[in-house]
Coordinates of C-alpha atoms and ligand atoms in Angstrom, one line a residue:
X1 CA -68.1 35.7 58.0
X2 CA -67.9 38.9 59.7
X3 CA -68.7 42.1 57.5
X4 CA -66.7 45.6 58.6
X5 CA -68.4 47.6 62.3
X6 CA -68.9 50.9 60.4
X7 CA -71.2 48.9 58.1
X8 CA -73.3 48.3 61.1
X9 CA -73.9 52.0 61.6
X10 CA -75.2 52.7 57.7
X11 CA -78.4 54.1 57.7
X12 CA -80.2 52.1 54.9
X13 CA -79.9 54.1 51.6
X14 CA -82.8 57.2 51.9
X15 CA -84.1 56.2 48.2
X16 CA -83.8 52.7 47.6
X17 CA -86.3 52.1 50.9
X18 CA -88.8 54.5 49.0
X19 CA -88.2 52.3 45.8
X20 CA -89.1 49.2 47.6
X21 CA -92.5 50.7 48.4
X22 CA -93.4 52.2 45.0
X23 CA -92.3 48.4 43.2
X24 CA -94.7 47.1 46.1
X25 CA -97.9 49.0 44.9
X26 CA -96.7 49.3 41.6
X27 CA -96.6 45.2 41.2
X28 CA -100.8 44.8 42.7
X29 CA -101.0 46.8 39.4
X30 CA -101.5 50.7 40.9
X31 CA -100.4 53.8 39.3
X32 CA -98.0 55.4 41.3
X33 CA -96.1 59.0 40.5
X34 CA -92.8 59.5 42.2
X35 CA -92.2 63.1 42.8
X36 CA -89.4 61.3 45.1
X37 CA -86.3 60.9 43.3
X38 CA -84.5 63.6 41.7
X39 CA -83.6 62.4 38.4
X40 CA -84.2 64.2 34.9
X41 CA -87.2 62.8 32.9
X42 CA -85.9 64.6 29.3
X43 CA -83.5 62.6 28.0
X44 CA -79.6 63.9 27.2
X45 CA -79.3 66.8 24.6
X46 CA -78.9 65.0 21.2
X47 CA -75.3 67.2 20.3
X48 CA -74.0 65.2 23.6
X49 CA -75.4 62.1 22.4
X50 CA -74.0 62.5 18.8
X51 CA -70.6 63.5 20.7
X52 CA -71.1 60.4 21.9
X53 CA -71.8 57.9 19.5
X54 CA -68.8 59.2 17.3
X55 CA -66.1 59.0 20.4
X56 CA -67.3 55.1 20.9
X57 CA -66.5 54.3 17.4
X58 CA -62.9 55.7 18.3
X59 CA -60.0 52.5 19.1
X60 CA -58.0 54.6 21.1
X61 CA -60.7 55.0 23.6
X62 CA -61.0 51.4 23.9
X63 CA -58.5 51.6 26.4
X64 CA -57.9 52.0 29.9
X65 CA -58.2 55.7 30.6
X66 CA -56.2 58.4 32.4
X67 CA -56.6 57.9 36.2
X68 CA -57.3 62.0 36.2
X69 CA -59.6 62.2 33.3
X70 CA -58.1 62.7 29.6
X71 CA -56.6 66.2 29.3
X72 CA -58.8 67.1 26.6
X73 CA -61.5 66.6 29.5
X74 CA -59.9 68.4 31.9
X75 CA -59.2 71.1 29.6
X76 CA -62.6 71.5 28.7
X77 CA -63.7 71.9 32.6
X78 CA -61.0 74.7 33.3
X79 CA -62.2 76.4 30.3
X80 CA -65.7 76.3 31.7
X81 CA -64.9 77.6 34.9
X82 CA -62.6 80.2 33.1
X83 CA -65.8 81.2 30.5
X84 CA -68.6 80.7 33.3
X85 CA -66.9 82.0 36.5
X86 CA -63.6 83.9 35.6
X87 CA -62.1 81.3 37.6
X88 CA -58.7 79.9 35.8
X89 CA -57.8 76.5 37.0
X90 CA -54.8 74.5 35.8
X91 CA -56.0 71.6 34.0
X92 CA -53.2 69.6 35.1
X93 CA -53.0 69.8 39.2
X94 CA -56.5 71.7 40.0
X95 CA -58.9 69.5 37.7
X96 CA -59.7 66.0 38.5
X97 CA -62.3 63.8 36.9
X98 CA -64.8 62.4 38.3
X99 CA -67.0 58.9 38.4
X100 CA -69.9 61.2 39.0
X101 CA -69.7 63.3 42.3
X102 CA -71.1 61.0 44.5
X103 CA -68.0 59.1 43.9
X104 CA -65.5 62.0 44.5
X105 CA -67.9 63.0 47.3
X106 CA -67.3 59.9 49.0
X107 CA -63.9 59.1 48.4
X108 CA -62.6 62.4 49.9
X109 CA -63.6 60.6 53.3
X110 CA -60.6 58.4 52.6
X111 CA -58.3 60.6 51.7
X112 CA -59.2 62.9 54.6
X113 CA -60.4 61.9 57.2
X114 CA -58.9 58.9 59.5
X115 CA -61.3 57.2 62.3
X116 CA -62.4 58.9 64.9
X117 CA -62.2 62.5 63.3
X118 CA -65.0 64.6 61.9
X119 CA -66.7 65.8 59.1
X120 CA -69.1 68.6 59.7
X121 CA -72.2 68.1 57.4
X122 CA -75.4 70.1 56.9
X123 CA -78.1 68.9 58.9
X124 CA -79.8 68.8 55.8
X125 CA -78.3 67.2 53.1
X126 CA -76.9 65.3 50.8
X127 CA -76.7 61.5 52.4
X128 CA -73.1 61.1 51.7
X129 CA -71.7 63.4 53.2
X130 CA -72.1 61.9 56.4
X131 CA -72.4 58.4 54.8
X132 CA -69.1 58.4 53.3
X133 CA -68.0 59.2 56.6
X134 CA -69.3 56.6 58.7
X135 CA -67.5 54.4 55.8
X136 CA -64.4 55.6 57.5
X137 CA -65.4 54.9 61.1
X138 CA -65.8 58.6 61.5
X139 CA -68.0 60.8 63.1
X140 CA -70.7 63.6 61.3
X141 CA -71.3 66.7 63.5
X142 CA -74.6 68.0 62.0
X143 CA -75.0 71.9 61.8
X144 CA -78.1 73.7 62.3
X145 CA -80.1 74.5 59.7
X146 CA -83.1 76.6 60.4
X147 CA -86.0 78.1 58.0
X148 CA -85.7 81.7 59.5
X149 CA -81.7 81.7 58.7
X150 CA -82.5 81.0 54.8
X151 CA -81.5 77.0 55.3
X152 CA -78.1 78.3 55.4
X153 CA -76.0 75.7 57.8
X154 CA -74.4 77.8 61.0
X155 CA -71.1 76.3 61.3
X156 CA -70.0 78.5 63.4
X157 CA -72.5 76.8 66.4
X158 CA -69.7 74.0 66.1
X159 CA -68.3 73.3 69.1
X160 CA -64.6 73.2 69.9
X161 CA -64.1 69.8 71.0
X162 CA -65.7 68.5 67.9
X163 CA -63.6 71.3 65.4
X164 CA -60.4 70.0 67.0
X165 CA -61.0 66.8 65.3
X166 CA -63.0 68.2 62.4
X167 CA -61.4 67.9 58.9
X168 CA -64.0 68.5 56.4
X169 CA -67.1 70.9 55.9
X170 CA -69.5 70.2 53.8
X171 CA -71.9 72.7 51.8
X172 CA -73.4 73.0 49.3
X173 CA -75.9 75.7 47.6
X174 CA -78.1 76.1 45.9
X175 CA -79.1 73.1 48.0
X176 CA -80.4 69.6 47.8
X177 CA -83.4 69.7 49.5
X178 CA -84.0 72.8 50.6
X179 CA -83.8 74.5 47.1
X180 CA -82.1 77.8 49.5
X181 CA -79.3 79.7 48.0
X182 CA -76.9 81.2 49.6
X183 CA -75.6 84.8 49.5
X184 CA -71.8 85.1 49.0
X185 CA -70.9 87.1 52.2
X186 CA -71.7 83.7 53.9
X187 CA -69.4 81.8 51.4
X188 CA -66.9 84.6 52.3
X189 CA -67.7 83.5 56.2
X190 CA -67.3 79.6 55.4
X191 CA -64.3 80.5 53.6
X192 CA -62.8 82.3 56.6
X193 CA -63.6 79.7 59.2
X194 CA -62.2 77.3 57.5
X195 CA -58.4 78.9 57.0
X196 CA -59.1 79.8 60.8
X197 CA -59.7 76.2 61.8
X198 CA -57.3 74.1 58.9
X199 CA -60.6 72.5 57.3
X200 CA -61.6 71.6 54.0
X201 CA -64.5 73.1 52.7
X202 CA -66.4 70.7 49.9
X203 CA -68.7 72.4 48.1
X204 CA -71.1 70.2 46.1
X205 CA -72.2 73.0 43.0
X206 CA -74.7 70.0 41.3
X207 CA -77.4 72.7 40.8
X208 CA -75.4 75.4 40.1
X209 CA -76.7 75.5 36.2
X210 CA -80.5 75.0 37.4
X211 CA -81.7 78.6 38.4
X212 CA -84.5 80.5 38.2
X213 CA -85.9 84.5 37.8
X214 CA -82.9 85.4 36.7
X215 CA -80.6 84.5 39.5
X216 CA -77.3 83.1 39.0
X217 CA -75.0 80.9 41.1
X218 CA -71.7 81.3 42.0
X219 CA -68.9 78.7 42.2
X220 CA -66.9 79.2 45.5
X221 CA -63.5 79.4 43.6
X222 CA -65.0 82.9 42.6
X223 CA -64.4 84.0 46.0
X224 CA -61.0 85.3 47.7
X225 CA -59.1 83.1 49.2
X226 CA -61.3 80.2 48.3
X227 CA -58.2 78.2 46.5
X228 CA -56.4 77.4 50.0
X229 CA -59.0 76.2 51.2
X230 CA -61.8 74.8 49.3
X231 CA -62.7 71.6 46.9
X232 CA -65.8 72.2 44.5
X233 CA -67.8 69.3 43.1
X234 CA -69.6 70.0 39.5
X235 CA -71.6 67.5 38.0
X236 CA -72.8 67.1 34.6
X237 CA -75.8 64.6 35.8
X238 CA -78.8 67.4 36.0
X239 CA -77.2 70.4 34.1
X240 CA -77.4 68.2 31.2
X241 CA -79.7 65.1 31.6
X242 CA -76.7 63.0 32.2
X243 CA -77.4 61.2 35.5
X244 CA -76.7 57.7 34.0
X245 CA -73.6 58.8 32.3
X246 CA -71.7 59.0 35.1
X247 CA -69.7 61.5 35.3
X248 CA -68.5 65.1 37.3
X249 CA -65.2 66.5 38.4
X250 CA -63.9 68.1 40.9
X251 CA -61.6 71.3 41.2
X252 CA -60.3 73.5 43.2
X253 CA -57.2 73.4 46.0
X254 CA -54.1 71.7 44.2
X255 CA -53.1 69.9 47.5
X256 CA -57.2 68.5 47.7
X257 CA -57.7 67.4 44.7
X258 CA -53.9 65.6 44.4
X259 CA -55.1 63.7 47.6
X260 CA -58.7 62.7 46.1
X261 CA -56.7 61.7 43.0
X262 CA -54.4 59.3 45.0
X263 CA -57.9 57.4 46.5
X264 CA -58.7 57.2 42.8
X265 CA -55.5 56.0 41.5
X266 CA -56.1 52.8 44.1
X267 CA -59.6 52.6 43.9
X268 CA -61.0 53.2 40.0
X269 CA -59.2 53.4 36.8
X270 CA -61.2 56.1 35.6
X271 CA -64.4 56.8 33.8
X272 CA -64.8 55.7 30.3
X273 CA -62.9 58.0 27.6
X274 CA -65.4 58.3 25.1
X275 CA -67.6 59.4 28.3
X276 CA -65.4 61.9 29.0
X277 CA -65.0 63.3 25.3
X278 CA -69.0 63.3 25.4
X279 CA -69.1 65.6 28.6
X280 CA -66.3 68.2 26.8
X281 CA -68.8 68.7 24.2
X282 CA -71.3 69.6 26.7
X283 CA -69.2 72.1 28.7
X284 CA -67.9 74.4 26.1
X285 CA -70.6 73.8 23.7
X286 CA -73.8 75.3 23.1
X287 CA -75.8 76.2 26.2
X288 CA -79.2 76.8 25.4
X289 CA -80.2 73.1 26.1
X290 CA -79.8 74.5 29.7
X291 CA -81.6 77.6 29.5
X292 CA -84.8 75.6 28.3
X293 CA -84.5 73.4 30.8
X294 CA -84.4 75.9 33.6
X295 CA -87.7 77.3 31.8
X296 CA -89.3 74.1 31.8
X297 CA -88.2 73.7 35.6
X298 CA -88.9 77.2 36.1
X299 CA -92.7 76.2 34.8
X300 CA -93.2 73.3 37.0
X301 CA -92.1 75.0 40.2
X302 CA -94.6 77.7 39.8
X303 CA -97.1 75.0 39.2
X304 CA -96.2 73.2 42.4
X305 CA -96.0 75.8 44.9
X306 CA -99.2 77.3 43.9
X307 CA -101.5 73.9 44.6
X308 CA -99.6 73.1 47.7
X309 CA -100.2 77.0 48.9
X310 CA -103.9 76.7 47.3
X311 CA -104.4 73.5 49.8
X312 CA -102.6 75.1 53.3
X313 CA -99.0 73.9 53.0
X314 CA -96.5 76.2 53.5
X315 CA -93.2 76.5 50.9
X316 CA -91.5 78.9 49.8
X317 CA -90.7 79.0 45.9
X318 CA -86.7 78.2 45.3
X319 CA -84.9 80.4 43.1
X320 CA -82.6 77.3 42.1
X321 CA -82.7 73.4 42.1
X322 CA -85.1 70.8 41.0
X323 CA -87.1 70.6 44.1
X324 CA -89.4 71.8 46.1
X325 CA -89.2 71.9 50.0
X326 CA -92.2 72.0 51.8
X327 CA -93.6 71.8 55.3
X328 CA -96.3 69.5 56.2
X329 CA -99.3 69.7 58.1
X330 CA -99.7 70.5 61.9
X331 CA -99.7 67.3 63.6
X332 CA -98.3 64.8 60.4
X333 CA -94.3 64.0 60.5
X334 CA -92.3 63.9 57.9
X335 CA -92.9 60.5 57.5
X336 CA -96.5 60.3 58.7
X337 CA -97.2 62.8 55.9
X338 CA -95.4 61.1 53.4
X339 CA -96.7 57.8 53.9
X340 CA -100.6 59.2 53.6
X341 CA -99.6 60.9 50.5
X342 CA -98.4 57.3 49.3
X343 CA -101.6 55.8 50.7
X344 CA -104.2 57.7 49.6
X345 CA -102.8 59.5 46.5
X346 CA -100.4 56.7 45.5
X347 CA -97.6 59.6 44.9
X348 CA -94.2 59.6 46.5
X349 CA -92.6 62.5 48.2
X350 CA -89.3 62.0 50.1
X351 CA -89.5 62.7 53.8
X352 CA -87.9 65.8 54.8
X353 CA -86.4 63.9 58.0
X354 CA -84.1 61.3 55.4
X355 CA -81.8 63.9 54.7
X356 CA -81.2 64.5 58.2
X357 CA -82.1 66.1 62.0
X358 CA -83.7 69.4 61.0
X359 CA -85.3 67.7 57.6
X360 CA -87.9 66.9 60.3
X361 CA -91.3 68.8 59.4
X362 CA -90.6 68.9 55.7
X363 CA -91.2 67.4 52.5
X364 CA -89.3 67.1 49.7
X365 CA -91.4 67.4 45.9
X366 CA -89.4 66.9 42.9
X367 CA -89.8 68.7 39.2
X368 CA -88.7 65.7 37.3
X369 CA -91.9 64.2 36.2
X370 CA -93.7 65.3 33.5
X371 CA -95.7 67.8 33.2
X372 CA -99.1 66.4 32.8
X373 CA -98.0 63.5 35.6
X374 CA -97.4 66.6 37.9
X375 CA -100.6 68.6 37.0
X376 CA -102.2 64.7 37.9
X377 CA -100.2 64.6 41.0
X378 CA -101.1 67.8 42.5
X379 CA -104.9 66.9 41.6
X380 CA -104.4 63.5 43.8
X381 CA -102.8 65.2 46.4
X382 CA -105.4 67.9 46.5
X383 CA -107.8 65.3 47.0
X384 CA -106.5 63.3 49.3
X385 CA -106.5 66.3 51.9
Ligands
LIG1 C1 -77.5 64.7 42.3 C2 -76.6 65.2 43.4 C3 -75.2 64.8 43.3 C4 -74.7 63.7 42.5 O1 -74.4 63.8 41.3 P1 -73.7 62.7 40.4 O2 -72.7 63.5 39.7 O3 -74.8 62.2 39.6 O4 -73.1 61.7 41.3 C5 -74.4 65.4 44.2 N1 -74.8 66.2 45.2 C6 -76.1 66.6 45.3 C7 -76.5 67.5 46.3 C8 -77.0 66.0 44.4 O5 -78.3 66.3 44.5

């Protein structure tokens, strides 16, 4: 049998090679801490859960779901981006929801881009982005992303040929790996260059609930002129411990989100109702789960950066996100680095240089182990330098 080209060109999948090495050590029986993956450790707030266990018990939500997400759900989201952001959405043609983001994320490939075209993608980022578009036999233009901009991608060092062709941009702050946040005159920018050059801007908001010092995140849709133009991706998977739930949504641009829908329509059936009723009770209900989370975060990044600084390495410490972003040694790689950690300390960092070009000299440490496994972690790594 003959599989499809553009499965040829898949890199293999960033975490599940790091996964295979950690079951290796783990099975000759050595302790190994991941500080790799970015996945909660506390479990889901118990209001959610409780939300939860009553909606299963309901008949009605036995059945097949609505392809867009019930429109209790999708009332809920528009309400939080009405109460959050002063952003009011119409449930109905702006709110879509979602099998997680990662789904939406990679289904807007289809329902944008055809082979051959574009997608312009951080050249540090999320996998997917240019993933989902190889998936269509498309192309991935990386921007530039450099430590003394702020990690902020320069799309405007695109160059013509490839923005004739280009259909999507991706972004997405406060960002996976780099922890940077971005200012909104460069939203505004992103915003503008797009309506200039007819591209979709998809912005992936997954940390926007996970900040730190005081700072808040915007959602793009707060910004002029951001609904001709833009897509936004929220995700309930780390605001609330809900990474195994599965599920997100996505809002923004009527026209956008109608188009995503139609991939879903063909594609999925929709994400489990009593899932859905779960996440509603999340969104407009109490928040505080999420401000003690940020302070536990908050904790662990202070931690973090202050060994690595105490042993040489250079990071600076992120204002939002669940990671850590650091640069390694003169002389190591990315990988080189990582894999000594691995060796010598048995703990797992991700290499900076998976997420993509300029991910080269860099580290990524997650905050998602416990604490005392951290404090243990930093101890190893201190010794193993
Ligand atoms: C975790 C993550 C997501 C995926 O979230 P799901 O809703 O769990 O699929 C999307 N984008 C980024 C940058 C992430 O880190």
């Amino acid at each position: 049998m003959r599989t499809a080209a553009c499965l040829d060109e898949m890199a293999p999948y960033l975490f599940a090679q790091i996964d295979a090495k950690r079951d290796a050590l783990r099975a000759q029986g050595i302790d190994v801490i991941s500080l790799g993956i970015g996945d909660p450790d506390l479990p889901t707030p118990p209001h959610i859960v409780d939300a939860m266990a009553e909606a299963i018990r309901k008949p009605a939500n036995h059945q097949y779901p609505d392809y867009a997400g019930s429109p209790a759900f999708r009332r809920a989201c528009a309400a939080y981006m009405a109460d959050r952001f002063g952003v009011e959405l119409d449930p109905d043609a702006e709110v879509l929801a979602l099998i997680g983001s990662k789904e939406g994320i990679a289904h807007l490939h289809t329902a944008f881009v055809d082979p051959g075209d574009y997608v312009l993608a951080p050249s540090i980022g999320y996998p997917v982005y240019s993933g989902g578009a190889t998936l269509q036999s498309a192309r991935t233009w990386f921007m530039p992303m450099r430590a003394e901009d702020g990690f902020l991608a320069d799309f405007e060092a695109t160059p013509p040929e490839v923005l004739e062709r280009a259909k999507i941009l991706f972004l997405g702050y406060p960002n996976n790996p780099t922890g940077a946040c971005a200012p909104v005159e460069y939203l505004d920018r992103a915003i503008a260059f797009c309506l200039e050059h007819d591209l979709l801007l998809a912005y992936d908001n997954a940390y926007v609930d996970i900040c730190f010092d005081g700072y808040r995140a915007p959602s793009i849709l707060e910004r002029p002129r951001a609904r001709e133009c833009c897509i936004e991706f929220f995700s309930l998977s780390k605001s609330y411990n809900m990474t195994g739930w599965r599920i997100a949504f996505a809002c923004g641009n009527a026209q956008a989100v109608a188009a995503l829908g139609t991939v879903k329509n063909n594609l999925d059936s929709g994400q489990f109702t009593a899932i859905q009723e779960a996440a509603a009770v999340a969104l407009t209900g109490p928040q505080d789960c999420v401000d003690e989370m940020c302070a536990l975060y908050q904790r662990r990044r202070d931690l973090v950066v202050d060994a690595l600084r105490a042993i040489g390495l250079e990071c600076e410490a992120p204002r939002a996100t669940i990671y850590v972003w650091a640069r390694v040694p003169d002389g190591d790689t990315s990988a080189s680095f990582a894999e000594r950690l691995l060796e010598r300390a048995h703990v797992i960092v991700t290499p900076g240089s998976g997420y993509g070009p300029d991910g080269e000299g860099y580290v990524r440490i997650s905050l998602t182990t416990p604490d005392e496994r951290l404090v243990e972690a930093v101890r190893r790594i201190k010794e193993a330098m």
